[in-house]
Amino acid sequence: MSHPIVIAHRGASGFRPGNTLAAYDRAISYGTDFIELDLVLTKDNVFVARHENEVSQTTDVAQHPEFAVRKTTKIVDGESHTGWFTEDFTLAELKTLRVKERLPQLRPRNTRYDGQFDVPTLAEIIALVKQRSNELHRTIGIYAELKHSSYFASIGLPMEAKLAAEFKAAGWDKPHDPVFIQSFEVNNLKELHKLTGLRLIQLLEAKGGPADHAQPSYAAMTNAAGLREIATYAWGIAPNKALIQDGERMPTALVIDAHAAGLRVHPWTFRLENTFLPKSFRIGDDPAGRGHLDLEIRRFMDLGVDGFITDDPGVAVRERNQMMKR
Ligand code: G3P
Ligand code: CA
């Protein structure tokens, strides 16, 4: 059995509003190996951690009258979004906003932190993992996702060379360094493959295809030929967990096929709440109730995955460590 890594999705986002220093720090305290984060750019070309470049769902921007006129509608990756966009704010302006819980119905306990945290920069996140690695005498890694690369390039804010340079300045540009870069797009990863030695991860959704249209569909990328093509530029894949086992259905051959192509497999997203769990692992009927994530982690370890992207890294670390003792 390989030693799967635990990757804290937006930090310990089951316990703190995601993509905040507090969420990353909590994940590190739970023993995570890597913190996962989503990167977008500000108007003055600074990487900040947000899941979307439209920030009304995760910040209090709508309560700032000074920014009311910046509310607008844009097409991003083919979809219309109305709200406030990071690329229309300088970092100093964005820093005046405060973060709020993204899933308040499912995670009402996290709303107590609404208004407490700001939007972190990549530089602040790098500083945090270095500081905590020194304190704990263990290496905590970064698992960074580029969001909307083609879109940002189209508005004059290309991401790839900037990200490779920022990690290189932090001392990381080799495959053994504790950094992964992931994307749902393809051509940005191919470009990064030329720019950095850091390990690259191709994200795969259960439906649709990459926003840069570099491949016709994610389905075409998960057959044997598609996986061999991914292996020419990426170290691994991070599929929606349903592509490996969808609820109570039979598992697919994706882990076996990916390993045959030389790719590691880090599925997402493993969460405690019933609504995200297969029916047999739920406890009670409340969608927000906490179920048996431990059993789901064991199931996927038995299927041979090489890592878990999870909102609840404490559970994943505990189960991973117990399974490794068997
Ligand atoms: O990066 C892994 C996983 O986070 C991909 O989905 O939408 O949560 O960024 P998303
Ligand atoms: Ca992500």
Coordinates of C-alpha atoms and ligand atoms in Angstrom, one line a residue:
M1 CA 0.0 0.0 0.0
S2 CA 1.3 3.5 -0.8
H3 CA 1.3 6.2 1.9
P4 CA -1.5 8.5 0.8
I5 CA -1.0 12.1 1.5
V6 CA -3.7 14.3 3.1
I7 CA -4.5 17.5 1.4
A8 CA -6.6 20.0 3.3
H9 CA -9.1 21.5 0.9
R10 CA -9.1 25.3 1.2
G11 CA -7.6 24.5 4.7
A12 CA -9.7 22.8 7.3
S13 CA -12.8 24.3 5.6
G14 CA -15.1 22.0 7.5
F15 CA -14.2 24.0 10.6
R16 CA -13.2 27.5 9.4
P17 CA -14.3 29.6 6.4
G18 CA -12.1 28.2 3.6
N19 CA -9.1 29.8 1.9
T20 CA -8.2 31.8 5.0
L21 CA -5.0 31.7 7.0
A22 CA -7.1 30.5 10.0
A23 CA -8.4 27.5 7.9
Y24 CA -4.9 26.6 6.7
D25 CA -3.5 26.9 10.2
R26 CA -6.2 24.7 11.7
A27 CA -5.5 22.1 9.0
I28 CA -1.8 22.2 9.9
S29 CA -2.8 21.6 13.5
Y30 CA -4.8 18.6 12.5
G31 CA -1.7 17.1 10.9
T32 CA -2.3 17.7 7.2
D33 CA 0.5 17.0 4.8
F34 CA -0.5 19.7 2.3
I35 CA -2.9 22.7 2.3
E36 CA -5.0 23.1 -0.9
L37 CA -5.8 26.7 -2.1
D38 CA -7.4 28.3 -5.0
L39 CA -5.6 31.3 -6.7
V40 CA -7.0 34.3 -8.5
L41 CA -5.4 37.7 -9.3
T42 CA -6.0 41.2 -8.2
K43 CA -6.1 44.3 -10.4
D44 CA -2.5 45.0 -9.4
N45 CA -1.4 41.5 -10.3
V46 CA -1.2 39.9 -6.8
F47 CA -2.1 36.2 -6.2
V48 CA -4.8 35.9 -3.6
A49 CA -6.7 32.8 -2.4
R50 CA -10.4 32.7 -3.4
H51 CA -12.3 29.9 -5.0
E52 CA -13.9 32.3 -7.5
N53 CA -12.8 35.6 -8.8
E54 CA -16.4 36.8 -8.0
V55 CA -16.3 37.3 -4.2
S56 CA -19.8 38.1 -3.1
Q57 CA -20.4 34.5 -1.9
T58 CA -17.3 34.4 0.4
T59 CA -16.8 38.1 1.5
D60 CA -18.8 41.0 2.8
V61 CA -18.2 43.0 -0.3
A62 CA -21.9 43.7 -0.8
Q63 CA -21.9 45.5 2.6
H64 CA -19.3 48.0 1.4
P65 CA -21.1 51.1 -0.2
E66 CA -17.8 52.4 -1.5
F67 CA -17.6 49.5 -3.9
A68 CA -21.3 49.4 -4.9
V69 CA -20.5 50.8 -8.4
R70 CA -18.1 48.0 -9.1
K71 CA -20.9 45.4 -9.1
T72 CA -21.1 44.1 -12.7
T73 CA -21.8 41.1 -14.9
K74 CA -19.0 39.1 -16.6
I75 CA -18.7 35.9 -18.6
V76 CA -16.1 33.7 -17.0
D77 CA -15.4 30.3 -18.6
G78 CA -18.5 30.6 -20.6
E79 CA -20.8 31.3 -17.7
S80 CA -22.4 34.6 -16.7
H81 CA -21.6 35.9 -13.2
T82 CA -22.9 39.0 -11.5
G83 CA -21.1 40.5 -8.5
W84 CA -17.7 41.9 -7.6
F85 CA -14.5 40.6 -9.2
T86 CA -11.0 40.4 -7.7
E87 CA -9.5 41.8 -11.0
D88 CA -11.4 45.0 -10.3
F89 CA -9.8 45.5 -6.9
T90 CA -6.3 46.4 -5.8
L91 CA -4.8 44.2 -3.1
A92 CA -5.2 47.1 -0.6
E93 CA -8.9 47.4 -1.5
L94 CA -9.5 43.7 -1.3
K95 CA -7.8 43.6 2.1
T96 CA -10.6 45.9 3.5
L97 CA -13.1 43.0 2.9
R98 CA -13.8 40.3 5.4
V99 CA -14.4 36.6 4.6
K100 CA -17.6 34.8 5.4
E101 CA -18.6 31.1 5.4
R102 CA -19.3 29.7 1.9
L103 CA -21.8 27.0 3.0
P104 CA -23.7 28.6 5.9
Q105 CA -26.7 26.2 5.7
L106 CA -24.4 23.1 6.0
R107 CA -21.9 24.7 8.3
P108 CA -23.7 27.1 10.6
R109 CA -21.0 26.7 13.3
N110 CA -18.5 28.3 10.9
T111 CA -20.6 31.5 10.6
R112 CA -19.3 32.6 14.0
Y113 CA -16.1 33.4 12.2
D114 CA -17.8 35.6 9.6
G115 CA -16.1 39.0 9.5
Q116 CA -12.9 37.9 11.3
F117 CA -10.5 37.0 8.5
D118 CA -9.2 38.8 5.5
V119 CA -8.4 37.4 2.0
P120 CA -4.8 36.0 2.2
T121 CA -2.1 36.5 -0.5
L122 CA -0.1 33.6 -1.8
A123 CA 2.9 35.3 -0.1
E124 CA 1.2 35.2 3.2
I125 CA 0.3 31.5 2.8
I126 CA 3.9 30.7 1.8
A127 CA 5.1 32.5 5.0
L128 CA 2.6 30.6 7.1
V129 CA 3.6 27.1 5.9
K130 CA 7.3 27.9 6.3
Q131 CA 6.8 29.2 9.8
R132 CA 4.6 26.3 10.8
S133 CA 7.0 23.8 9.2
N134 CA 9.9 25.2 11.2
E135 CA 7.9 25.2 14.4
L136 CA 6.6 21.6 14.0
H137 CA 9.8 20.2 12.5
R138 CA 7.9 18.6 9.6
T139 CA 7.4 19.8 6.0
I140 CA 3.9 21.2 5.2
G141 CA 3.3 21.5 1.5
I142 CA 1.2 23.7 -0.8
Y143 CA -1.3 22.3 -3.3
A144 CA -2.2 25.3 -5.3
E145 CA -4.9 25.5 -8.0
L146 CA -4.9 28.1 -10.7
K147 CA -8.5 29.3 -11.2
H148 CA -9.7 30.6 -14.6
S149 CA -6.2 30.8 -16.3
S150 CA -7.6 31.4 -19.8
Y151 CA -9.9 34.1 -18.5
F152 CA -7.2 35.9 -16.6
A153 CA -4.9 35.7 -19.6
S154 CA -7.7 37.2 -21.7
I155 CA -7.8 40.3 -19.5
G156 CA -4.1 40.8 -19.5
L157 CA -3.2 39.0 -16.3
P158 CA -1.5 35.7 -17.3
M159 CA -0.9 33.4 -14.4
E160 CA 1.6 30.7 -15.3
A161 CA 5.0 32.4 -15.4
K162 CA 4.1 34.6 -12.5
L163 CA 3.2 31.5 -10.3
A164 CA 6.3 29.6 -11.3
A165 CA 8.4 32.7 -10.5
E166 CA 6.7 33.2 -7.1
F167 CA 7.4 29.6 -6.1
K168 CA 10.9 29.8 -7.4
A169 CA 11.6 32.9 -5.3
A170 CA 10.4 30.9 -2.3
G171 CA 13.0 28.2 -3.1
W172 CA 10.7 25.7 -4.9
D173 CA 11.1 24.7 -8.5
K174 CA 12.0 21.0 -8.3
P175 CA 9.9 17.8 -8.3
H176 CA 10.9 16.9 -4.8
D177 CA 9.9 20.4 -3.4
P178 CA 6.7 20.4 -1.3
V179 CA 4.5 22.1 -3.9
F180 CA 1.9 20.8 -6.4
I181 CA 0.2 23.0 -9.0
Q182 CA -3.3 21.9 -10.2
S183 CA -5.8 23.0 -12.8
F184 CA -9.0 22.0 -14.5
E185 CA -7.5 23.5 -17.7
V186 CA -4.9 21.8 -19.8
N187 CA -2.8 24.3 -21.7
N188 CA -1.8 26.2 -18.6
L189 CA -0.3 22.9 -17.1
K190 CA 1.5 22.2 -20.4
E191 CA 3.0 25.7 -20.2
L192 CA 3.9 25.3 -16.6
H193 CA 5.6 22.0 -17.5
K194 CA 8.1 24.0 -19.5
L195 CA 8.5 26.7 -16.8
T196 CA 9.0 24.7 -13.6
G197 CA 10.0 21.3 -12.3
L198 CA 7.3 21.4 -9.7
R199 CA 4.8 18.5 -9.8
L200 CA 1.6 19.2 -11.8
I201 CA -1.8 17.8 -11.2
Q202 CA -4.6 17.6 -13.8
L203 CA -8.0 18.1 -12.2
L204 CA -10.8 16.1 -13.7
E205 CA -14.5 16.8 -13.3
A206 CA -17.2 14.1 -13.5
K207 CA -18.9 16.0 -16.4
G208 CA -18.1 18.6 -19.1
G209 CA -14.6 19.5 -20.3
P210 CA -11.7 21.9 -19.7
A211 CA -12.6 25.6 -20.0
D212 CA -9.7 26.1 -22.4
H213 CA -11.2 23.5 -24.8
A214 CA -7.8 21.8 -25.1
Q215 CA -9.6 18.5 -24.9
P216 CA -13.2 17.7 -25.9
S217 CA -14.2 16.3 -22.5
Y218 CA -13.0 15.0 -19.2
A219 CA -14.4 11.7 -20.2
A220 CA -12.0 11.6 -23.1
M221 CA -9.1 12.3 -20.7
T222 CA -9.9 9.4 -18.4
N223 CA -9.5 6.5 -21.0
A224 CA -6.1 4.8 -21.4
A225 CA -5.0 7.1 -24.2
G226 CA -6.2 10.2 -22.4
L227 CA -4.3 9.3 -19.2
R228 CA -1.1 8.6 -21.2
E229 CA -1.4 12.0 -22.7
I230 CA -1.8 13.6 -19.3
A231 CA 1.3 11.8 -18.1
T232 CA 3.4 13.7 -20.7
Y233 CA 3.0 16.9 -18.7
A234 CA 1.5 16.0 -15.3
W235 CA 2.6 14.0 -12.3
G236 CA -0.9 13.0 -11.3
I237 CA -4.6 13.5 -11.6
A238 CA -7.1 14.8 -9.1
P239 CA -10.5 13.5 -10.1
N240 CA -13.9 14.1 -8.7
K241 CA -14.3 11.1 -6.3
A242 CA -17.3 9.9 -8.3
L243 CA -15.0 9.1 -11.2
I244 CA -13.5 6.4 -8.9
Q245 CA -16.6 5.2 -7.1
D246 CA -20.0 7.0 -7.4
G247 CA -21.9 6.4 -4.2
E248 CA -22.8 2.8 -3.8
R249 CA -22.0 1.9 -7.4
M250 CA -19.2 -0.5 -8.4
P251 CA -15.7 1.2 -8.5
T252 CA -14.3 2.1 -11.9
A253 CA -10.9 1.2 -13.2
L254 CA -9.6 4.8 -13.0
V255 CA -7.1 4.3 -10.2
I256 CA -5.7 1.1 -11.9
D257 CA -5.6 2.8 -15.4
A258 CA -4.0 6.0 -14.0
H259 CA -1.3 4.0 -12.2
A260 CA -0.7 2.1 -15.4
A261 CA 0.0 5.4 -17.1
G262 CA 2.4 6.4 -14.3
L263 CA 0.0 8.9 -12.7
R264 CA -0.8 9.3 -9.0
V265 CA -4.4 9.8 -8.0
H266 CA -5.7 12.4 -5.5
P267 CA -9.5 12.4 -5.5
W268 CA -11.7 15.2 -4.1
T269 CA -13.7 16.2 -2.0
F270 CA -14.0 14.2 1.2
R271 CA -16.3 15.8 3.6
L272 CA -18.0 14.9 6.9
E273 CA -21.5 16.1 6.2
N274 CA -24.1 13.5 5.2
T275 CA -25.0 15.3 2.0
F276 CA -21.5 14.6 0.6
L277 CA -21.3 11.0 1.7
P278 CA -22.6 7.8 0.1
K279 CA -25.9 6.7 1.6
S280 CA -24.5 3.8 3.6
F281 CA -22.1 6.1 5.4
R282 CA -24.6 8.7 6.5
I283 CA -25.8 9.0 10.1
G284 CA -29.4 10.2 10.4
D285 CA -31.4 12.2 7.8
D286 CA -30.0 15.7 8.3
P287 CA -28.0 16.8 5.3
A288 CA -25.8 18.9 7.5
G289 CA -25.3 16.1 10.1
R290 CA -21.9 14.5 10.3
G291 CA -21.5 11.0 9.0
H292 CA -18.9 8.3 8.6
L293 CA -16.2 10.1 6.6
D294 CA -13.8 7.6 8.3
L295 CA -15.4 4.7 6.4
E296 CA -15.3 6.6 3.1
I297 CA -11.6 7.3 3.6
R298 CA -11.0 3.6 4.3
R299 CA -13.0 2.6 1.2
F300 CA -10.8 4.9 -1.0
M301 CA -7.6 3.7 0.6
D302 CA -8.6 0.1 -0.3
L303 CA -9.1 1.3 -3.9
G304 CA -5.5 2.4 -3.9
V305 CA -5.6 6.2 -4.1
D306 CA -2.4 8.2 -3.4
G307 CA -4.0 11.1 -1.5
F308 CA -7.2 12.7 -0.3
I309 CA -8.4 16.2 -0.9
T310 CA -10.6 16.8 2.1
D311 CA -12.4 19.5 4.1
D312 CA -11.7 17.5 7.3
P313 CA -8.0 16.6 7.4
G314 CA -8.2 15.5 11.0
V315 CA -10.4 12.5 10.1
A316 CA -8.3 11.7 7.0
V317 CA -5.0 11.9 8.9
R318 CA -6.3 9.6 11.7
E319 CA -7.8 7.0 9.3
R320 CA -4.7 7.1 7.0
N321 CA -2.4 6.5 10.0
Q322 CA -4.5 3.7 11.3
M323 CA -4.7 2.0 8.0
M324 CA -1.0 2.2 7.5
K325 CA -0.4 0.4 10.8
R326 CA -2.4 -2.7 9.5
Ligands
G3P1 O1 -8.6 21.3 -6.2 C1 -9.3 20.2 -5.9 C2 -10.7 20.6 -5.8 O2 -10.6 21.7 -5.0 C3 -11.3 21.0 -7.1 O3 -12.5 21.6 -6.9 O4 -14.0 23.5 -7.1 O5 -13.1 22.8 -4.9 O6 -11.6 23.9 -6.5 P1 -12.8 23.0 -6.3
CA2 CA -9.5 23.7 -5.6

